[in-house]
Short mmCIF file of C-alpha atoms and ligand atoms in Angstrom, two decimals:
data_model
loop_
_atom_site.label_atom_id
_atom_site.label_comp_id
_atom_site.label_asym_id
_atom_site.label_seq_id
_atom_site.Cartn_x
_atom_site.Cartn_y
_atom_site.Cartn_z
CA UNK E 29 -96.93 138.73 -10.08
CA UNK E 30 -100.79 138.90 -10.24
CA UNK E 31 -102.60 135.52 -10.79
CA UNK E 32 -104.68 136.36 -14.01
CA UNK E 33 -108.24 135.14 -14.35
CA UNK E 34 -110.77 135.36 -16.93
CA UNK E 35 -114.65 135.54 -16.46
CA UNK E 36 -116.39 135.20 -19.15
CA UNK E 37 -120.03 136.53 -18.29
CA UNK E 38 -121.24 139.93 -16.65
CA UNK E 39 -121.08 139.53 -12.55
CA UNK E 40 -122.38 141.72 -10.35
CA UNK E 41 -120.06 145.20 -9.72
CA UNK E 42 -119.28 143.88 -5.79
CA UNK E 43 -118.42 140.04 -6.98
CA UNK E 44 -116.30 141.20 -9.90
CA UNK E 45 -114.46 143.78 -7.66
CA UNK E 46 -113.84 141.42 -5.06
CA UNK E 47 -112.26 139.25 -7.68
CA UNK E 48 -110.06 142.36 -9.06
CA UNK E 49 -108.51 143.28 -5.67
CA UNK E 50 -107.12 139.54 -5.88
CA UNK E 51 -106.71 138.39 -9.44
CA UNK E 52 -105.46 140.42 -12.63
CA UNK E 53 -109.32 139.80 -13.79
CA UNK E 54 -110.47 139.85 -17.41
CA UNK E 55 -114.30 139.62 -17.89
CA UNK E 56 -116.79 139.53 -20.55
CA UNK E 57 -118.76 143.10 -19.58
CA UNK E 58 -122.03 142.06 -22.04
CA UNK E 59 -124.51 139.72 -21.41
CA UNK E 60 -123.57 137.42 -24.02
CA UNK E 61 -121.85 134.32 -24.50
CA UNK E 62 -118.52 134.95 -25.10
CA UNK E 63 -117.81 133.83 -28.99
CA UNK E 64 -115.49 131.36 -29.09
CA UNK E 65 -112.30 132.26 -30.79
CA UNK E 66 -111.93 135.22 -28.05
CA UNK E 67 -112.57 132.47 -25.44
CA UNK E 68 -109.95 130.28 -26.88
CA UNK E 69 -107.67 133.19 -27.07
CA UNK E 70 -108.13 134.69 -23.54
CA UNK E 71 -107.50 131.71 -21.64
CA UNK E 72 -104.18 130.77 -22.78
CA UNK E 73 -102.10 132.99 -19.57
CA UNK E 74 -104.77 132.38 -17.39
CA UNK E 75 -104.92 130.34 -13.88
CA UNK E 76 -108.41 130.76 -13.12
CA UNK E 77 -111.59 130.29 -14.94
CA UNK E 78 -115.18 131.54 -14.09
CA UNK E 79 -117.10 130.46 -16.56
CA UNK E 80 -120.92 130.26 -17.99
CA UNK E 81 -123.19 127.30 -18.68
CA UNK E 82 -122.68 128.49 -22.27
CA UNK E 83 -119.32 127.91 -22.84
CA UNK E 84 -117.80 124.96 -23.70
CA UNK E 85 -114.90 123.98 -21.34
CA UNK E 86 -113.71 121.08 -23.38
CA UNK E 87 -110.18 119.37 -24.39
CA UNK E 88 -110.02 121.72 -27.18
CA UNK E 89 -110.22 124.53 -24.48
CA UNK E 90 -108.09 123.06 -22.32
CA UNK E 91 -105.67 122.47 -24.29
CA UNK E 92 -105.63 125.87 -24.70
CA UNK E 93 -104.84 126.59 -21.39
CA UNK E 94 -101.82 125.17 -20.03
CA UNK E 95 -101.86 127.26 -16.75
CA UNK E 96 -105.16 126.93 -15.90
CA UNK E 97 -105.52 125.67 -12.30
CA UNK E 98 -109.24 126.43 -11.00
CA UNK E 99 -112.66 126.75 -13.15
CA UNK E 100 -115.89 127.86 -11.92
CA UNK E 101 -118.89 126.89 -13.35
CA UNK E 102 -121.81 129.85 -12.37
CA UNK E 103 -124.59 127.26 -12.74
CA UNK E 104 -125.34 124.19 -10.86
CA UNK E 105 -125.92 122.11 -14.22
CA UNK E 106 -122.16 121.15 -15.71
CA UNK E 107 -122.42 119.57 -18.66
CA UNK E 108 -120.89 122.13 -20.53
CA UNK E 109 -117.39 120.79 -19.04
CA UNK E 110 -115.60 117.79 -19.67
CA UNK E 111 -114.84 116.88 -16.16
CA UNK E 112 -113.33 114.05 -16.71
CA UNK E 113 -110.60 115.73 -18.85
CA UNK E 114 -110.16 118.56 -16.11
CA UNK E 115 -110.16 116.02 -13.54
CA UNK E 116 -107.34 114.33 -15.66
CA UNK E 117 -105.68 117.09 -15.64
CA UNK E 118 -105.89 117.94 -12.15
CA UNK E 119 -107.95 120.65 -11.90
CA UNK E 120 -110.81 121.47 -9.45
CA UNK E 121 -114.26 122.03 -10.91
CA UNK E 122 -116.89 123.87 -9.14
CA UNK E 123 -120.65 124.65 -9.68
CA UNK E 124 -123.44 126.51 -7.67
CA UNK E 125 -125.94 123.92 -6.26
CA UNK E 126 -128.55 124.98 -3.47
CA UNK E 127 -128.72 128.89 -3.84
CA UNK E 128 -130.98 127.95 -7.47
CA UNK E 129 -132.88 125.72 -5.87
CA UNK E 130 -136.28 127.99 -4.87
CA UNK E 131 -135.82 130.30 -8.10
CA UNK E 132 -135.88 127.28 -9.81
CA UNK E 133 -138.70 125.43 -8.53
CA UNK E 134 -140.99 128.68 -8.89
CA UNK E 135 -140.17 128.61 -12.06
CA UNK E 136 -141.32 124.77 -12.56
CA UNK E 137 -144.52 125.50 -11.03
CA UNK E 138 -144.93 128.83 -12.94
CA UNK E 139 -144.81 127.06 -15.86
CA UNK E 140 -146.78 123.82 -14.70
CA UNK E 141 -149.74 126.67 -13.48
CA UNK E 142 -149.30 128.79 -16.74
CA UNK E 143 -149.97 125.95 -19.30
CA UNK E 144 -152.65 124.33 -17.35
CA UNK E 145 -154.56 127.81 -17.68
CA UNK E 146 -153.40 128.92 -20.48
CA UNK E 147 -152.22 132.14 -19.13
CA UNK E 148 -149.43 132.86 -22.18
CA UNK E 149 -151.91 132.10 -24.86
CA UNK E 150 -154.85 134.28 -22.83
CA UNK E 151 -152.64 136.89 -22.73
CA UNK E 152 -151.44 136.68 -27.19
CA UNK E 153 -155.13 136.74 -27.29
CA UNK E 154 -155.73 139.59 -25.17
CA UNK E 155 -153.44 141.94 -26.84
CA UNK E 156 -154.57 140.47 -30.38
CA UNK E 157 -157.45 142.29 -29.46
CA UNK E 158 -159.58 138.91 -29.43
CA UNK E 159 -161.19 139.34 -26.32
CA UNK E 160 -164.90 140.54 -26.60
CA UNK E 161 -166.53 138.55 -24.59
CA UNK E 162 -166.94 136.11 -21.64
CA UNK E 163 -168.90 133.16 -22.19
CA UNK E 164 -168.94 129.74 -19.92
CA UNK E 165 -167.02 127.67 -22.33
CA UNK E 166 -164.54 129.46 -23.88
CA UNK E 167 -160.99 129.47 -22.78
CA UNK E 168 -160.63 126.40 -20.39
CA UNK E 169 -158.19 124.96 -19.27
CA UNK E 170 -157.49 122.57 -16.95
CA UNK E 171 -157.88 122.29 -12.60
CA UNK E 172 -154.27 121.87 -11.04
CA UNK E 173 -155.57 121.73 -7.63
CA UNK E 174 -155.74 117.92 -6.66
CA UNK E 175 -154.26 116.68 -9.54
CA UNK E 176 -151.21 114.16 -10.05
CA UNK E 177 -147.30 116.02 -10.19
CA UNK E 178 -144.90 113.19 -11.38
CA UNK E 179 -141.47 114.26 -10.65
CA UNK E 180 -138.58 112.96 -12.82
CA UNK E 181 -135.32 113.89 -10.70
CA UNK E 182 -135.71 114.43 -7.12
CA UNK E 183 -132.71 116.55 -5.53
CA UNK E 184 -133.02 119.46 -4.36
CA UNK E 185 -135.07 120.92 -7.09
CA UNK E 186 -137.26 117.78 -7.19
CA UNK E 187 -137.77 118.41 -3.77
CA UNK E 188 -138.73 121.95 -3.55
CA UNK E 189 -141.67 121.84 -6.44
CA UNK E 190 -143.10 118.67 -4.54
CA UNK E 191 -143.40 121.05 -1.30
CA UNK E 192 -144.75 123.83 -3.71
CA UNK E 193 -147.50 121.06 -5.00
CA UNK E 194 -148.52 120.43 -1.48
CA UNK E 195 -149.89 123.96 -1.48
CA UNK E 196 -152.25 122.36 -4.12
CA UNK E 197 -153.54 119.66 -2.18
CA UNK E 198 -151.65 117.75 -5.89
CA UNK E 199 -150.82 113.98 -4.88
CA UNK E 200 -147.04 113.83 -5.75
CA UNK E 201 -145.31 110.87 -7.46
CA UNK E 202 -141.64 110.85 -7.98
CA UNK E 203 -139.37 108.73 -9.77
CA UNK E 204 -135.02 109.16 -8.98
CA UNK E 205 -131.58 106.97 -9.77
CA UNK E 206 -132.12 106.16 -6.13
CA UNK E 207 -135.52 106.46 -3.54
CA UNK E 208 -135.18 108.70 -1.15
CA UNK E 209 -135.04 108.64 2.86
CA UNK E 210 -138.72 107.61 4.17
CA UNK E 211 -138.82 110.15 5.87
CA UNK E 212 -138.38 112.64 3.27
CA UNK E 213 -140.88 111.10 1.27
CA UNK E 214 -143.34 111.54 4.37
CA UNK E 215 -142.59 115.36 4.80
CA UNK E 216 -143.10 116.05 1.53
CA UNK E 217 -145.90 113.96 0.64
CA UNK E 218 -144.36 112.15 -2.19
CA UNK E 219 -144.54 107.93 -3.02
CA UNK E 220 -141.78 106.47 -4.90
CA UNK E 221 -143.07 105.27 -8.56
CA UNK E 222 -141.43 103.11 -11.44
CA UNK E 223 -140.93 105.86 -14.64
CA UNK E 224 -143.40 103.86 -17.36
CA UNK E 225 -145.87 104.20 -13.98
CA UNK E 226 -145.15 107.89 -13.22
CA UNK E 227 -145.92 108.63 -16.78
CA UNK E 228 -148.81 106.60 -16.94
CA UNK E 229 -150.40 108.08 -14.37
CA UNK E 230 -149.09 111.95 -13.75
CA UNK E 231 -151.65 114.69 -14.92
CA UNK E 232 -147.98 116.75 -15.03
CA UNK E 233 -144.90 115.50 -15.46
CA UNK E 234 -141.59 117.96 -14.32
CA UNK E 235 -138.13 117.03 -15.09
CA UNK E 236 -135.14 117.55 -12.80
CA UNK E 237 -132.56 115.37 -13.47
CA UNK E 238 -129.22 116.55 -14.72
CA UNK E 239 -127.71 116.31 -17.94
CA UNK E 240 -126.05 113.14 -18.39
CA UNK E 241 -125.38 110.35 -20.60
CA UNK E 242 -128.04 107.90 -19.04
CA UNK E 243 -130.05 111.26 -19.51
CA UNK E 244 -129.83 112.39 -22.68
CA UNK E 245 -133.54 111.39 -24.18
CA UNK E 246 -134.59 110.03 -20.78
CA UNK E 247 -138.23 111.82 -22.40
CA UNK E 248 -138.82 109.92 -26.30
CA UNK E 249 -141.73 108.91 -28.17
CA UNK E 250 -142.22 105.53 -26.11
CA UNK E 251 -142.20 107.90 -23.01
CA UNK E 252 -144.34 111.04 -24.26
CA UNK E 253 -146.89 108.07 -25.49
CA UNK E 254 -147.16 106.38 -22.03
CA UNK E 255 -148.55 109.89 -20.72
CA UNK E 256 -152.24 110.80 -20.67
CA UNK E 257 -153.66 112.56 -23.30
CA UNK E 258 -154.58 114.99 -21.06
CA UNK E 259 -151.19 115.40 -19.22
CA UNK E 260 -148.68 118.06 -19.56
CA UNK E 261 -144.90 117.47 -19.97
CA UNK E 262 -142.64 120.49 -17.85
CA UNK E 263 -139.04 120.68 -18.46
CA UNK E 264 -137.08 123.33 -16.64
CA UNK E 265 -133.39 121.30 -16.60
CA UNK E 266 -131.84 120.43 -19.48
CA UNK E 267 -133.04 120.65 -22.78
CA UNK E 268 -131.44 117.43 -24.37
CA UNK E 269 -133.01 115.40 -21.50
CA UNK E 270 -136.42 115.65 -24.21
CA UNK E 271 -136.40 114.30 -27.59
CA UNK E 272 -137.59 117.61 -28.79
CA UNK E 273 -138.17 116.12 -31.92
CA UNK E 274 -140.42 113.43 -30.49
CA UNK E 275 -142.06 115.80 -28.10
CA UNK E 276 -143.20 118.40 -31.18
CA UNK E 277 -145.13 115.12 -32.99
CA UNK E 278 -146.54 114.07 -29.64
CA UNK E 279 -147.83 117.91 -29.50
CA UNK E 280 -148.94 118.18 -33.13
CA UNK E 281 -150.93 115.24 -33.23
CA UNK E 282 -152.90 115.56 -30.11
CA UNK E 283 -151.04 112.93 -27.68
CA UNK E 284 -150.62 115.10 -24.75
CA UNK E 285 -151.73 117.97 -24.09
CA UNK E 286 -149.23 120.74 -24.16
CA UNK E 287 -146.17 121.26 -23.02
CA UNK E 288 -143.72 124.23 -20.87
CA UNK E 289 -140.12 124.17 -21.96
CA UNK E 290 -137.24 126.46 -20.19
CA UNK E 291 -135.00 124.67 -22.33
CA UNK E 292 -134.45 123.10 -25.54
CA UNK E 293 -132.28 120.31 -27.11
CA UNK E 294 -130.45 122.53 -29.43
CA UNK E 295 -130.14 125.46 -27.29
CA UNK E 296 -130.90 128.75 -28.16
CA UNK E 297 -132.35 126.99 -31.39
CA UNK E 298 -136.32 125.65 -30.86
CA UNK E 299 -136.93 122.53 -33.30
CA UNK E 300 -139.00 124.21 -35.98
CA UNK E 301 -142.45 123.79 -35.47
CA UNK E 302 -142.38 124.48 -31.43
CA UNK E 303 -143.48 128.59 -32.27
CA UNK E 304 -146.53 127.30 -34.23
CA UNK E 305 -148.22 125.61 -31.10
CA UNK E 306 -150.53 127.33 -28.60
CA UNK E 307 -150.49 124.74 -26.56
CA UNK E 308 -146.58 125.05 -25.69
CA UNK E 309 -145.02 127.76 -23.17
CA UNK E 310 -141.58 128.80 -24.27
CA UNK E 311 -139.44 130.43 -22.07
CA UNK E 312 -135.14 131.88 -22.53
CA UNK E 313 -133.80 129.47 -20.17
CA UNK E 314 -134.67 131.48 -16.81
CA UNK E 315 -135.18 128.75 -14.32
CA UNK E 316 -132.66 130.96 -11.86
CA UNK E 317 -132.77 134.06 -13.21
CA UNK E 318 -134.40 135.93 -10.16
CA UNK E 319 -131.68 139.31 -8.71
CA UNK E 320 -131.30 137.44 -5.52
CA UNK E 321 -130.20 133.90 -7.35
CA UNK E 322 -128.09 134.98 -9.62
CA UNK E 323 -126.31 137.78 -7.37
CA UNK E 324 -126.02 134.60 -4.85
CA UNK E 325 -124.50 132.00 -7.94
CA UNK E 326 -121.75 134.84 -8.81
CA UNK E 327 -120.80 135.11 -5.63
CA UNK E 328 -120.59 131.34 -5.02
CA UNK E 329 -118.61 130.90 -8.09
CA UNK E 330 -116.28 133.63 -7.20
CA UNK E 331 -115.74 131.72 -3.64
CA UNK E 332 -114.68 128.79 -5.41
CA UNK E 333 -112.45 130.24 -7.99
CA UNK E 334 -110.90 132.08 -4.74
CA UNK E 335 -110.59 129.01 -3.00
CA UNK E 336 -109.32 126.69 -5.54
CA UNK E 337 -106.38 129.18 -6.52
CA UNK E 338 -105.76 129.70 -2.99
CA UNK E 339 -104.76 125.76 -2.80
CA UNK E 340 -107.89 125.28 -0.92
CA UNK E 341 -110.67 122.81 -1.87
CA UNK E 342 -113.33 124.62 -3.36
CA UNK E 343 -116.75 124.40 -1.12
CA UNK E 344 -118.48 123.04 -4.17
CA UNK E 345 -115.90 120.77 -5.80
CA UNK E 346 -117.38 118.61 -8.22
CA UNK E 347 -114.39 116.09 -8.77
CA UNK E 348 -112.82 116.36 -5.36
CA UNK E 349 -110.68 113.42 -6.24
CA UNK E 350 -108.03 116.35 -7.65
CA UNK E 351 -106.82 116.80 -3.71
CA UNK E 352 -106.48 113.02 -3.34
C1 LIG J 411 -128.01 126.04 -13.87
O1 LIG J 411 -127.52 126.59 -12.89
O2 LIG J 411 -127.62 124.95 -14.27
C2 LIG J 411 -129.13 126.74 -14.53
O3 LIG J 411 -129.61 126.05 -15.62
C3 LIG J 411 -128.73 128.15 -14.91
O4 LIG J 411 -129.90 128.86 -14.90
#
């Protein structure tokens, strides 16, 4: 009998096909999270799981699914699973690391280049019909080029916005769980600092760390008030990581200087307040969202659902302790 799988987020045509001509494969066909009570529903005969950053893959879920042998994340972030309960129950876990990583870091620097010069604002402004003239003081914002980047988090991600920054002749700071090989830190031009200095002395500060416990509010008011008045806070990984709250009275009052968020503690909801600030950059949580990224993710999701039901490891098993 076919194996039955569910996916529960549009793939590309050639991924989902691929999956079909293997699997008895049910799929989500809109982009949109699919609501929970169908989720809960669908999974119950199924072996495999390709799932979205969206969904919740928790003990209430897995309970749910008493066959379930293999789930794919399609995201490299995977906080949105309890691996510890899939792990318990023995079942492989798999996410997408490496094919975000560029997508994601032109994102980070997007945003880091957009607030400094106030592009999204210049541009409400534009089409508010407020532009009628130039004059040598109105509209500044602030140099990038030889400034300080402090990076909070440096994998991958970490790693590829310090190389962008290099193109900016920016002096690089980074702070991480662990410091990285010398020479990394020599190719990519980046000294190892303690967090309370990073934040004391970064002109921008970008966060790349994953969601976590140790984490969740790594950014708070004692943080946001160790940065420069003049500094800008960038968060393109996980929205919880900021006390949004704390970040939106930083903002109002003047503390820092603005602000470009990807992502947001209560995800989709902003903290009320956020919309009313020009000096804030709000974007749908599109750090990967290029063609090319996310047609590479689905297919390295599929790969590892295909694997893991085939009784093979996945390639990017996240509790590989399941085979031991
Ligand atoms: C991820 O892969 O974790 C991203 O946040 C999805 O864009």
């Amino acid at each position: 009998m076919t194996r039955k799988i569910l996916v529960t987020g549009r793939l590309p045509g050639e991924v989902l096909s691929a999956l079909a001509e293997q699997f008895d494969a049910a799929s989500q066909h809109e982009d949109r999270p699919m609501e929970r009570r169908r989720l809960l529903d669908a999974v119950g005969d199924k072996e495999g799981l390709l799932c979205m950053i969206t969904d919740s893959i928790d003990e209430e879920l897995l309970s749910h699914a008493p066959r379930l042998k293999m789930i794919a994340n399609l995201g490299v972030g995977y906080n949105n699973i309890d691996v510890r309960a899939a792990t318990a129950r023995g079942i492989p876990v798999s996410n997408t690391p490496g094919v975000l990583t560029e997508a994601t870091a032109d994102l980070a620097f997007t945003l880091l280049l957009a607030i400094a010069r106030r592009v999204v604002e210049g541009d409400r402004r534009v089409r508010a019909g407020e532009f009628r003239f130039w004059a040598p003081f109105l509209f500044l914002g602030r140099e990038v080029s030889g400034k300080t980047l402090g990076i909070i988090g440096m994998g991958r991600i970490g790693k590829a916005v310090a190389q962008r920054a290099r193109g900016f002749d920016m002096s690089v700071m980074y702070h991480n769980r662990s410091r990285i090989e010398s020479s990394e830190e020599d190719r990519l031009g980046a000294g190892y600092e303690s967090m309370e200095e990073l934040l004391r002395k970064s002109d921008f500060v970008s966060l790349h760390v994953p969601l976590m416990a140790e984490t969740r509010h790594l950014i708070g008011r004692r943080e946001i008030g160790l940065m420069k008045p003049s500094a800008y806070l960038i968060n393109t990984s996980r929205g919880p990581v900021v006390d949004e709250q704390a970040l939106l009275a930083a903002l109002q009052a003047g503390q820092i200087a603005g602000a470009a968020l990807d992502v947001y503690e209560h995800e989709p909801a902003l903290t009320p307040g956020l919309t009313l600030l020009d000096n804030v950059i709000l974007l749908p949580h599109v750090g990967s969202a290029t063609l090319e990224t996310r047609t590479l993710m689905a297919a390295m999701a599929a790969r590892n659902l295909i694997a893991g039901l085939s009784g093979q490891t996945p390639p990017n098993v996240i509790n590989p302790e399941v085979f031991s």
